[in-house]
Amino acid sequence: KLTETTLSHDLAVVRHLLFWALDEGLIAFNPLTRLRLSRSRKRRRPILSWAEEQSLLAHAAPHLKPIIIAALDTGLRRGELLSLLWEDVDLCRNLLSVSHSKTAGGEQREVPLTDRMRCMLAVSQKPSGLVLTFKDRPISRIKTAWKAALRRSEIRPLRFHDLRHCFATRLLELGVIADVRKALMGHSLGDDPHALYSHVELPTKRKAIETL
């Protein structure tokens, strides 16, 4: 007989695999997105220090470095980053439009750019096509490059997804409220269409990003 904890863990694994499949474009949506699981003890996720971030960037492959910066400065998911188009980048308004979302409703959102992110994009700006590429070709996997960067930088074990968590935690520590963080990160609204963060306006988002 399975315990509630074991069942919850197994369902969490399946849901994680479905999220991966969604990021890879293998499925259109994750049917377990809104599945409520029993709560378990939260594991403390690693947060990059400034020194660790600089070491990671210094040892990352040329095509991986901008992906890391984008993850840290926008909080976008890996699939969202690798699907980002130049048509979604507005350097005049200092804004990024995220249309490839893995949330159930596929909500589109706008994310203001940090100065670092804007400078990086301005240098490599193109009229169209994918923003993050390897020798002008689409990137489908970063696992090998990511592991190599971790090994060379000699920092603690880290998942690429932890960069998104790092973005959220830095905003939290800088006093940005939960509704604004959720709006920036594209968290699903679930069954509540009146959630506060569904109405977070752009100037508020800009102010939050400026804190970074």
C-alpha positions as a Python dict, from the first residue, in 0.01 Angstrom:
ca = {
    (1, 'K'): (0, 0, 0),
    (2, 'L'): (134, 339, -103),
    (3, 'T'): (156, 612, 157),
    (4, 'E'): (25, 959, 80),
    (5, 'T'): (381, 1092, 79),
    (6, 'T'): (500, 832, -171),
    (7, 'L'): (201, 890, -399),
    (8, 'S'): (252, 1265, -384),
    (9, 'H'): (620, 1224, -467),
    (10, 'D'): (545, 997, -765),
    (11, 'L'): (285, 1238, -901),
    (12, 'A'): (530, 1525, -860),
    (13, 'V'): (786, 1334, -1069),
    (14, 'V'): (529, 1270, -1343),
    (15, 'R'): (426, 1635, -1342),
    (16, 'H'): (790, 1741, -1366),
    (17, 'L'): (841, 1509, -1666),
    (18, 'L'): (533, 1656, -1832),
    (19, 'F'): (672, 2008, -1778),
    (20, 'W'): (994, 1892, -1944),
    (21, 'A'): (797, 1752, -2237),
    (22, 'L'): (614, 2083, -2264),
    (23, 'D'): (941, 2277, -2271),
    (24, 'E'): (1066, 2043, -2544),
    (25, 'G'): (753, 2099, -2751),
    (26, 'L'): (644, 1734, -2726),
    (27, 'I'): (303, 1815, -2577),
    (28, 'A'): (72, 2116, -2600),
    (29, 'F'): (-8, 2147, -2229),
    (30, 'N'): (53, 1979, -1895),
    (31, 'P'): (-269, 1817, -1767),
    (32, 'L'): (-125, 1802, -1416),
    (33, 'T'): (-45, 2174, -1388),
    (34, 'R'): (-319, 2240, -1134),
    (35, 'L'): (-295, 1910, -951),
    (36, 'R'): (-282, 1972, -578),
    (37, 'L'): (-27, 1760, -396),
    (38, 'S'): (12, 1707, -26),
    (39, 'R'): (271, 1937, 120),
    (40, 'S'): (611, 1800, 208),
    (41, 'R'): (911, 1960, 368),
    (42, 'K'): (1057, 2218, 139),
    (43, 'R'): (1416, 2172, 38),
    (44, 'R'): (1635, 2476, 52),
    (45, 'R'): (1734, 2568, -300),
    (46, 'P'): (2080, 2711, -363),
    (47, 'I'): (2104, 3083, -441),
    (48, 'L'): (2404, 3209, -635),
    (49, 'S'): (2624, 3458, -456),
    (50, 'W'): (2772, 3740, -664),
    (51, 'A'): (3113, 3567, -663),
    (52, 'E'): (2959, 3236, -774),
    (53, 'E'): (2765, 3410, -1050),
    (54, 'Q'): (3080, 3576, -1185),
    (55, 'S'): (3270, 3247, -1174),
    (56, 'L'): (2989, 3063, -1352),
    (57, 'L'): (2970, 3325, -1627),
    (58, 'A'): (3349, 3329, -1666),
    (59, 'H'): (3359, 2953, -1723),
    (60, 'A'): (3045, 2916, -1934),
    (61, 'A'): (3066, 2836, -2305),
    (62, 'P'): (3009, 3142, -2529),
    (63, 'H'): (2657, 3031, -2628),
    (64, 'L'): (2561, 2945, -2269),
    (65, 'K'): (2670, 3272, -2107),
    (66, 'P'): (2389, 3487, -2253),
    (67, 'I'): (2137, 3217, -2159),
    (68, 'I'): (2255, 3228, -1797),
    (69, 'I'): (2238, 3608, -1789),
    (70, 'A'): (1890, 3604, -1939),
    (71, 'A'): (1771, 3347, -1683),
    (72, 'L'): (1910, 3547, -1390),
    (73, 'D'): (1779, 3883, -1512),
    (74, 'T'): (1434, 3784, -1642),
    (75, 'G'): (1331, 3472, -1450),
    (76, 'L'): (1220, 3306, -1774),
    (77, 'R'): (1199, 2928, -1794),
    (78, 'R'): (1447, 2741, -2012),
    (79, 'G'): (1185, 2670, -2278),
    (80, 'E'): (1078, 3034, -2283),
    (81, 'L'): (1438, 3150, -2322),
    (82, 'L'): (1522, 2913, -2605),
    (83, 'S'): (1201, 3008, -2790),
    (84, 'L'): (1254, 3382, -2754),
    (85, 'L'): (1235, 3571, -3085),
    (86, 'W'): (1383, 3906, -3178),
    (87, 'E'): (1031, 4014, -3262),
    (88, 'D'): (961, 3978, -2888),
    (89, 'V'): (1239, 4222, -2795),
    (90, 'D'): (1165, 4596, -2781),
    (91, 'L'): (1486, 4779, -2696),
    (92, 'C'): (1320, 5117, -2741),
    (93, 'R'): (1074, 5038, -2464),
    (94, 'N'): (1329, 4825, -2277),
    (95, 'L'): (1085, 4537, -2274),
    (96, 'L'): (1057, 4166, -2342),
    (97, 'S'): (733, 3996, -2448),
    (98, 'V'): (700, 3634, -2341),
    (99, 'S'): (451, 3447, -2557),
    (100, 'H'): (584, 3090, -2522),
    (101, 'S'): (450, 3006, -2177),
    (102, 'K'): (409, 2665, -2020),
    (103, 'T'): (122, 2769, -1796),
    (104, 'A'): (-214, 2604, -1864),
    (105, 'G'): (-359, 2912, -2030),
    (106, 'G'): (-38, 3016, -2198),
    (107, 'E'): (-66, 3367, -2054),
    (108, 'Q'): (147, 3624, -2233),
    (109, 'R'): (344, 3863, -2014),
    (110, 'E'): (587, 4153, -2039),
    (111, 'V'): (918, 4160, -1855),
    (112, 'P'): (1125, 4482, -1835),
    (113, 'L'): (1495, 4449, -1911),
    (114, 'T'): (1780, 4506, -1669),
    (115, 'D'): (2061, 4730, -1793),
    (116, 'R'): (2284, 4424, -1830),
    (117, 'M'): (2024, 4238, -2033),
    (118, 'R'): (1955, 4536, -2257),
    (119, 'C'): (2325, 4591, -2331),
    (120, 'M'): (2371, 4223, -2413),
    (121, 'L'): (2078, 4224, -2655),
    (122, 'A'): (2178, 4552, -2816),
    (123, 'V'): (2517, 4411, -2915),
    (124, 'S'): (2372, 4110, -3097),
    (125, 'Q'): (2041, 4257, -3217),
    (126, 'K'): (1889, 4113, -3537),
    (127, 'P'): (1569, 4194, -3725),
    (128, 'S'): (1417, 3849, -3674),
    (129, 'G'): (1480, 3488, -3570),
    (130, 'L'): (1573, 3329, -3240),
    (131, 'V'): (1755, 3544, -2987),
    (132, 'L'): (1962, 3270, -2821),
    (133, 'T'): (2138, 3041, -3069),
    (134, 'F'): (2452, 2834, -3120),
    (135, 'K'): (2630, 2933, -3441),
    (136, 'D'): (2300, 3082, -3564),
    (137, 'R'): (2121, 2752, -3507),
    (138, 'P'): (1843, 2677, -3255),
    (139, 'I'): (1948, 2538, -2918),
    (140, 'S'): (1749, 2239, -2797),
    (141, 'R'): (1966, 2117, -2509),
    (142, 'I'): (2207, 2287, -2271),
    (143, 'K'): (2268, 2001, -2027),
    (144, 'T'): (2625, 1923, -2139),
    (145, 'A'): (2735, 2287, -2152),
    (146, 'W'): (2571, 2355, -1816),
    (147, 'K'): (2748, 2066, -1643),
    (148, 'A'): (3080, 2170, -1796),
    (149, 'A'): (3036, 2527, -1672),
    (150, 'L'): (2960, 2405, -1320),
    (151, 'R'): (3262, 2177, -1323),
    (152, 'R'): (3500, 2446, -1445),
    (153, 'S'): (3366, 2711, -1208),
    (154, 'E'): (3395, 2474, -911),
    (155, 'I'): (3076, 2599, -749),
    (156, 'R'): (2821, 2388, -561),
    (157, 'P'): (2577, 2161, -751),
    (158, 'L'): (2309, 2365, -922),
    (159, 'R'): (2022, 2300, -1162),
    (160, 'F'): (1963, 2543, -1445),
    (161, 'H'): (1609, 2591, -1311),
    (162, 'D'): (1764, 2722, -988),
    (163, 'L'): (1856, 3040, -1179),
    (164, 'R'): (1484, 3116, -1205),
    (165, 'H'): (1452, 3057, -832),
    (166, 'C'): (1752, 3285, -779),
    (167, 'F'): (1573, 3562, -973),
    (168, 'A'): (1265, 3525, -752),
    (169, 'T'): (1464, 3514, -429),
    (170, 'R'): (1666, 3822, -514),
    (171, 'L'): (1344, 4016, -580),
    (172, 'L'): (1202, 3887, -252),
    (173, 'E'): (1509, 3997, -58),
    (174, 'L'): (1488, 4341, -223),
    (175, 'G'): (1134, 4386, -98),
    (176, 'V'): (934, 4313, -415),
    (177, 'I'): (592, 4178, -314),
    (178, 'A'): (468, 3834, -415),
    (179, 'D'): (205, 3955, -665),
    (180, 'V'): (466, 4145, -865),
    (181, 'R'): (711, 3854, -857),
    (182, 'K'): (440, 3619, -983),
    (183, 'A'): (346, 3859, -1262),
    (184, 'L'): (708, 3879, -1378),
    (185, 'M'): (759, 3503, -1365),
    (186, 'G'): (436, 3406, -1537),
    (187, 'H'): (295, 3188, -1262),
    (188, 'S'): (-38, 3033, -1351),
    (189, 'L'): (-344, 3219, -1227),
    (190, 'G'): (-506, 2885, -1145),
    (191, 'D'): (-878, 2912, -1081),
    (192, 'D'): (-869, 3271, -956),
    (193, 'P'): (-907, 3520, -1243),
    (194, 'H'): (-916, 3801, -987),
    (195, 'A'): (-571, 3733, -846),
    (196, 'L'): (-398, 4062, -773),
    (197, 'Y'): (-96, 3992, -987),
    (198, 'S'): (-314, 3960, -1297),
    (199, 'H'): (-349, 4338, -1275),
    (200, 'V'): (10, 4437, -1201),
    (201, 'E'): (89, 4728, -1431),
    (202, 'L'): (406, 4777, -1630),
    (203, 'P'): (548, 5069, -1427),
    (204, 'T'): (533, 4851, -1116),
    (205, 'K'): (720, 4576, -1298),
    (206, 'R'): (983, 4824, -1417),
    (207, 'K'): (1039, 4946, -1063),
    (208, 'A'): (1083, 4587, -943),
    (209, 'I'): (1338, 4503, -1214),
    (210, 'E'): (1530, 4824, -1139),
    (211, 'T'): (1597, 4691, -790),
    (212, 'L'): (1810, 4416, -940),
}
